[in-house]
Short mmCIF file of C-alpha atoms in Angstrom, two decimals:
data_model
loop_
_atom_site.label_atom_id
_atom_site.label_comp_id
_atom_site.label_asym_id
_atom_site.label_seq_id
_atom_site.Cartn_x
_atom_site.Cartn_y
_atom_site.Cartn_z
CA MET A 1 18.03 65.24 168.54
CA THR A 2 19.44 68.42 170.07
CA PRO A 3 18.59 71.91 168.76
CA VAL A 4 22.17 72.14 167.45
CA GLN A 5 21.80 68.94 165.44
CA GLN A 6 18.43 70.11 164.04
CA HIS A 7 20.05 73.35 162.93
CA ARG A 8 22.89 71.50 161.21
CA GLU A 9 20.46 69.21 159.40
CA GLY A 10 18.77 72.25 157.89
CA TYR A 11 15.47 72.48 156.05
CA PRO A 12 14.40 69.18 154.39
CA TRP A 13 14.58 70.49 150.80
CA ARG A 14 14.87 67.05 149.25
CA ARG A 15 11.63 65.86 150.81
CA VAL A 16 9.85 69.05 149.79
CA LEU A 17 11.08 68.82 146.21
CA PHE A 18 10.14 65.15 146.01
CA GLY A 19 6.67 65.91 147.37
CA CYS A 20 6.18 68.78 144.91
CA SER A 21 7.29 66.53 142.03
CA VAL A 22 4.75 63.88 142.97
CA VAL A 23 1.99 66.50 143.19
CA LEU A 24 2.91 67.97 139.79
CA LEU A 25 3.03 64.50 138.22
CA CYS A 26 -0.39 63.59 139.55
CA TRP A 27 -1.76 66.97 138.46
CA GLY A 28 -0.38 66.45 134.95
CA ILE A 29 -1.89 62.96 134.71
CA GLY A 30 -5.23 64.32 135.88
CA LEU A 31 -5.18 67.11 133.31
CA TYR A 32 -4.29 64.70 130.53
CA ARG A 33 -7.16 62.38 131.45
CA GLU A 34 -9.55 65.31 131.55
CA TYR A 35 -8.47 66.75 128.20
CA GLN A 36 -7.01 63.66 126.53
CA GLU A 37 -8.61 64.18 123.13
CA ILE A 38 -7.39 67.79 122.83
CA ALA A 39 -3.97 66.87 124.24
CA ASP A 40 -3.49 64.04 121.75
CA VAL A 41 -4.27 66.37 118.85
CA ARG A 42 -1.83 69.00 120.09
CA ILE A 43 0.88 66.42 120.74
CA LYS A 44 0.41 65.02 117.22
CA GLN A 45 0.65 68.52 115.73
CA VAL A 46 3.92 69.17 117.55
CA GLN A 47 5.30 65.77 116.54
CA ASP A 48 4.36 66.37 112.88
CA TRP A 49 5.99 69.80 112.91
CA ALA A 50 9.18 68.49 114.58
CA TYR A 51 9.41 65.51 112.24
CA ALA A 52 8.94 67.70 109.17
CA LYS A 53 11.83 69.90 110.30
CA THR A 54 14.01 66.86 111.03
CA TRP A 55 13.20 65.08 107.77
CA THR A 56 13.84 68.24 105.75
CA LEU A 57 17.39 68.18 107.10
CA ALA A 58 17.84 64.40 106.82
CA SER A 59 16.27 63.75 103.42
CA GLY A 60 19.42 64.68 101.53
CA PHE A 61 21.41 62.10 103.48
CA THR A 62 18.77 59.45 102.78
CA ALA A 63 18.73 60.28 99.06
CA GLU A 64 22.51 59.98 98.97
CA ARG A 65 22.27 56.49 100.48
CA VAL A 66 19.45 55.04 98.40
CA ASP A 67 19.04 56.94 95.12
CA SER A 68 21.47 54.79 93.15
CA PHE A 69 19.21 51.83 94.01
CA ARG A 70 15.90 53.72 93.94
CA ALA A 71 16.38 55.50 90.61
CA PRO A 72 16.21 52.39 88.34
CA LEU A 73 13.08 51.19 90.13
CA TRP A 74 11.33 54.54 89.90
CA LYS A 75 12.26 54.92 86.24
CA ASN A 76 11.42 51.43 85.02
CA GLU A 77 8.80 49.97 87.39
CA ILE A 78 6.41 52.85 88.17
CA SER A 79 3.72 53.44 85.56
CA GLY A 80 0.02 53.98 84.94
CA ASN A 81 -2.35 54.93 87.74
CA VAL A 82 -0.07 55.38 90.78
CA LEU A 83 -0.57 55.62 94.54
CA GLU A 84 2.34 56.61 96.77
CA ILE A 85 2.05 56.29 100.52
CA GLY A 86 4.01 58.77 102.65
CA PRO A 87 5.91 60.64 99.91
CA GLY A 88 7.07 63.31 102.37
CA LEU A 89 8.79 66.15 100.52
CA GLY A 90 8.35 64.35 97.19
CA ASP A 91 12.01 64.56 96.18
CA SER A 92 11.90 61.06 94.66
CA LEU A 93 9.27 62.25 92.13
CA LEU A 94 12.15 63.68 90.11
CA LEU A 95 13.31 60.10 89.44
CA LEU A 96 10.11 59.13 87.59
CA SER A 97 9.73 58.61 83.85
CA ARG A 98 6.94 61.16 83.58
CA GLU A 99 5.66 59.86 80.25
CA ARG A 100 4.97 56.44 81.82
CA VAL A 101 2.78 57.84 84.62
CA GLY A 102 -0.88 58.88 84.37
CA ARG A 103 -2.75 59.93 87.51
CA TYR A 104 -0.65 60.12 90.67
CA VAL A 105 -2.23 60.05 94.15
CA ALA A 106 0.09 61.07 97.00
CA LEU A 107 -1.19 59.92 100.41
CA GLU A 108 0.67 62.10 102.92
CA PRO A 109 -0.60 62.52 106.53
CA ASN A 110 1.79 65.32 107.54
CA ARG A 111 0.44 68.64 106.27
CA HIS A 112 3.81 70.30 106.89
CA PHE A 113 5.12 68.39 103.85
CA HIS A 114 2.31 69.34 101.45
CA GLY A 115 3.80 72.57 100.14
CA ALA A 116 7.18 71.05 99.21
CA LEU A 117 5.41 67.97 97.85
CA ALA A 118 3.31 70.11 95.48
CA ASP A 119 6.40 72.03 94.36
CA ASN A 120 8.32 68.85 93.57
CA ALA A 121 5.33 67.42 91.68
CA LYS A 122 5.41 70.46 89.40
CA ARG A 123 9.18 70.12 88.98
CA ALA A 124 8.64 66.48 88.01
CA GLY A 125 6.34 67.54 85.17
CA PHE A 126 2.81 67.26 86.57
CA MET A 127 0.91 70.17 85.05
CA SER A 128 -2.05 70.19 87.45
CA VAL A 129 -1.46 69.63 91.16
CA GLY A 130 -4.40 69.60 93.55
CA TYR A 131 -5.86 68.30 96.82
CA ASP A 132 -8.83 66.07 97.49
CA ALA A 133 -11.90 67.96 98.69
CA GLU A 134 -12.52 65.68 101.68
CA SER A 135 -9.25 66.46 103.50
CA SER A 136 -8.95 70.00 102.05
CA PRO A 137 -12.50 71.43 101.73
CA GLY A 138 -12.98 73.59 98.66
CA ALA A 139 -9.95 72.18 96.89
CA SER A 140 -9.93 70.47 93.51
CA ASP A 141 -7.85 67.52 92.41
CA GLY A 142 -5.45 67.25 89.49
CA GLU A 143 -3.34 64.74 87.64
CA PHE A 144 -1.23 64.84 90.80
CA THR A 145 -3.45 64.89 93.90
CA ILE A 146 -2.34 65.19 97.52
CA VAL A 147 -4.55 63.37 100.02
CA ASN A 148 -4.18 63.90 103.76
CA GLY A 149 -4.37 60.50 105.43
CA THR A 150 -2.92 57.02 105.85
CA LEU A 151 -3.82 53.45 104.97
CA ASP A 152 -4.88 52.83 108.59
CA GLY A 153 -8.23 54.25 107.48
CA VAL A 154 -8.14 54.46 103.70
CA PRO A 155 -9.53 57.85 102.53
CA LYS A 156 -12.53 57.80 100.21
CA TYR A 157 -10.59 59.52 97.40
CA VAL A 158 -7.92 56.80 97.42
CA VAL A 159 -10.53 54.05 97.12
CA GLU A 160 -12.55 55.82 94.41
CA HIS A 161 -9.51 56.36 92.17
CA GLY A 162 -8.24 52.81 92.47
CA PRO A 163 -7.40 50.16 91.69
CA TYR A 164 -3.80 51.13 90.93
CA ASP A 165 -1.23 49.87 88.46
CA THR A 166 1.54 50.77 90.92
CA VAL A 167 1.72 51.45 94.65
CA VAL A 168 4.93 53.05 95.90
CA SER A 169 6.57 53.36 99.32
CA SER A 170 9.95 54.83 100.18
CA MET A 171 11.22 54.77 103.77
CA VAL A 172 7.68 54.84 105.15
CA LEU A 173 6.68 51.33 106.26
CA CYS A 174 8.98 51.75 109.25
CA SER A 175 6.53 54.25 110.69
CA VAL A 176 3.10 52.68 110.12
CA ASP A 177 1.27 51.37 113.18
CA ASP A 178 0.36 48.03 111.60
CA LEU A 179 2.88 46.74 109.06
CA GLN A 180 0.96 43.59 108.11
CA GLY A 181 -2.33 45.45 107.81
CA THR A 182 -0.73 48.14 105.63
CA LEU A 183 0.78 45.55 103.28
CA GLU A 184 -2.63 43.86 102.98
CA ARG A 185 -4.30 47.16 102.11
CA ILE A 186 -1.60 47.87 99.50
CA TRP A 187 -2.36 44.47 97.94
CA GLU A 188 -6.10 45.21 97.96
CA LEU A 189 -5.62 48.58 96.22
CA LEU A 190 -3.55 47.10 93.39
CA LYS A 191 -4.99 45.84 90.12
CA PRO A 192 -4.41 42.14 89.38
CA GLY A 193 -0.87 42.06 87.99
CA GLY A 194 -0.09 45.44 89.59
CA ARG A 195 3.23 46.28 91.21
CA PHE A 196 4.25 47.35 94.69
CA VAL A 197 7.56 49.22 94.32
CA PHE A 198 9.48 49.88 97.52
CA VAL A 199 12.68 51.00 99.23
CA GLU A 200 12.48 50.42 102.99
CA HIS A 201 14.97 50.28 105.82
CA VAL A 202 14.74 47.15 107.95
CA ARG A 203 16.18 45.22 110.86
CA HIS A 204 19.41 43.33 110.23
CA THR A 205 18.80 39.74 109.13
CA ASP A 206 21.20 36.86 109.71
CA ALA A 207 24.16 35.67 107.66
CA THR A 208 22.02 33.20 105.69
CA ASP A 209 19.89 35.94 104.05
CA ALA A 210 20.13 35.22 100.32
CA SER A 211 18.69 38.63 99.39
CA VAL A 212 21.85 40.51 100.49
CA ASP A 213 23.48 42.01 97.41
CA GLY A 214 27.02 41.08 96.49
CA GLU A 215 28.55 44.46 97.30
CA SER A 216 27.20 44.71 100.86
CA GLU A 217 29.82 45.00 103.59
CA VAL A 218 30.47 42.67 106.52
CA VAL A 219 28.54 43.68 109.62
CA ASN A 220 28.28 42.23 113.13
CA LEU A 221 24.67 41.24 112.53
CA ARG A 222 23.78 39.97 115.97
CA MET A 223 25.16 43.01 117.78
CA TRP A 224 23.63 45.61 115.49
CA GLY A 225 20.29 43.80 115.33
CA TRP A 226 20.18 43.84 119.13
CA ILE A 227 21.05 47.55 119.17
CA GLN A 228 18.21 48.25 116.72
CA GLU A 229 15.78 46.47 119.06
CA VAL A 230 16.99 48.38 122.13
CA VAL A 231 17.08 51.82 120.50
CA THR A 232 13.74 51.64 118.65
CA PRO A 233 11.35 52.42 121.59
CA VAL A 234 13.10 55.76 122.22
CA TRP A 235 14.05 56.48 118.60
CA SER A 236 10.44 56.14 117.44
CA LEU A 237 9.26 58.89 119.82
CA PHE A 238 11.31 61.55 118.01
CA THR A 239 11.32 60.33 114.41
CA GLY A 240 7.69 60.11 113.35
CA ASN A 241 7.17 56.59 114.76
CA CYS A 242 10.13 55.21 112.79
CA HIS A 243 10.99 51.65 113.84
CA LEU A 244 14.55 50.49 113.16
CA ASN A 245 13.58 46.87 113.78
CA ARG A 246 10.93 46.34 111.08
CA ARG A 247 11.11 43.01 109.23
CA THR A 248 9.41 44.22 106.06
CA GLY A 249 11.07 41.78 103.66
CA GLU A 250 10.05 38.80 105.78
CA ALA A 251 6.49 40.16 106.02
CA LEU A 252 6.26 40.41 102.23
CA ASP A 253 7.70 36.94 101.75
CA GLY A 254 5.13 35.50 104.15
CA MET A 255 2.09 37.04 102.44
CA ARG A 256 -0.22 35.19 100.11
CA GLY A 257 -1.48 36.85 96.95
CA TRP A 258 1.84 37.90 95.44
CA GLU A 259 2.82 36.20 92.20
CA LYS A 260 6.44 37.15 92.84
CA VAL A 261 8.35 39.18 95.43
CA ARG A 262 11.73 40.36 94.21
CA TYR A 263 14.08 42.44 96.35
CA SER A 264 17.66 42.87 97.46
CA THR A 265 19.08 43.86 100.85
CA ARG A 266 21.84 46.44 101.20
CA ARG A 267 24.10 46.55 104.26
CA SER A 268 26.92 48.87 105.18
CA SER A 269 29.45 48.80 108.02
CA LYS A 270 29.83 52.60 107.98
CA LEU A 271 28.71 54.07 111.28
CA LYS A 272 26.26 56.48 109.62
CA ASP A 273 24.59 53.61 107.71
CA VAL A 274 24.88 50.53 109.90
CA MET A 275 21.65 51.20 111.82
CA GLY A 276 19.63 51.28 108.60
CA PRO A 277 20.12 48.37 106.18
CA PHE A 278 17.46 48.60 103.49
CA ILE A 279 15.60 46.50 100.98
CA TYR A 280 14.64 47.60 97.47
CA GLY A 281 12.52 45.82 94.93
CA VAL A 282 9.08 44.96 93.52
CA ALA A 283 6.20 42.70 94.53
CA PHE A 284 3.80 41.60 91.78
CA LYS A 285 0.15 40.95 92.60
CA SER A 286 -1.19 37.64 91.32
CA GLN A 287 -3.63 37.61 88.44
CA PRO A 288 -6.83 35.52 88.44
#
């Protein structure tokens, strides 16, 4: 190569940039391995903060979609000693028949929701709102108690104040790490004859699904089910581990220990709704 050709070729910026990128990537991996425990905590804190901001904006849209189906369940099926998993902001508490509910335990792992959750509990008519002392040292509980945690490792307070007449979940089973394990722990925490009341978005089922309510709209089930599968790995990174492809209804149907599982599936062809068909209903724990 002549000096003229070398001059025209110029400085090899692409190779330098590629080399620097590789070095930075390796450096980042090394740092993460060295400080993995601290990094995981920080990442989780950022994810919780971001999800709380996102859900605060999106919760109104979700309520608009599901409250006409959720309200009768919350009013008529929730009673006695109650455990709710993942109540978030607690906006659905306003749908309760307060006189039917005794103690209410709200198991919410995202501390960024706790303030709004406590405010909505008071608006719903709970006179004393508190926190369990284990997750909030120095705190005292109340007739409505917020517990920081999940059912992946059931907090001591949740166990001690069970068993429960009603366990509630609303748009939360999509985000648990182990769906089957969570459903089994819900069953274990219920009294014999107790009720699991739920509204959960799910993966599209096929055209033979008898649970689909009569007013649901026609949807290209195969296409949208495939899209849910493809989108979920990326979607879950930014939405608090939300999985669009959960088969919660099928998981409930396949469990032993329920006397009866009763739910309906709601579909919509509207673009804003088609990615999130949902089921709503009640599962009754068998009695001895």
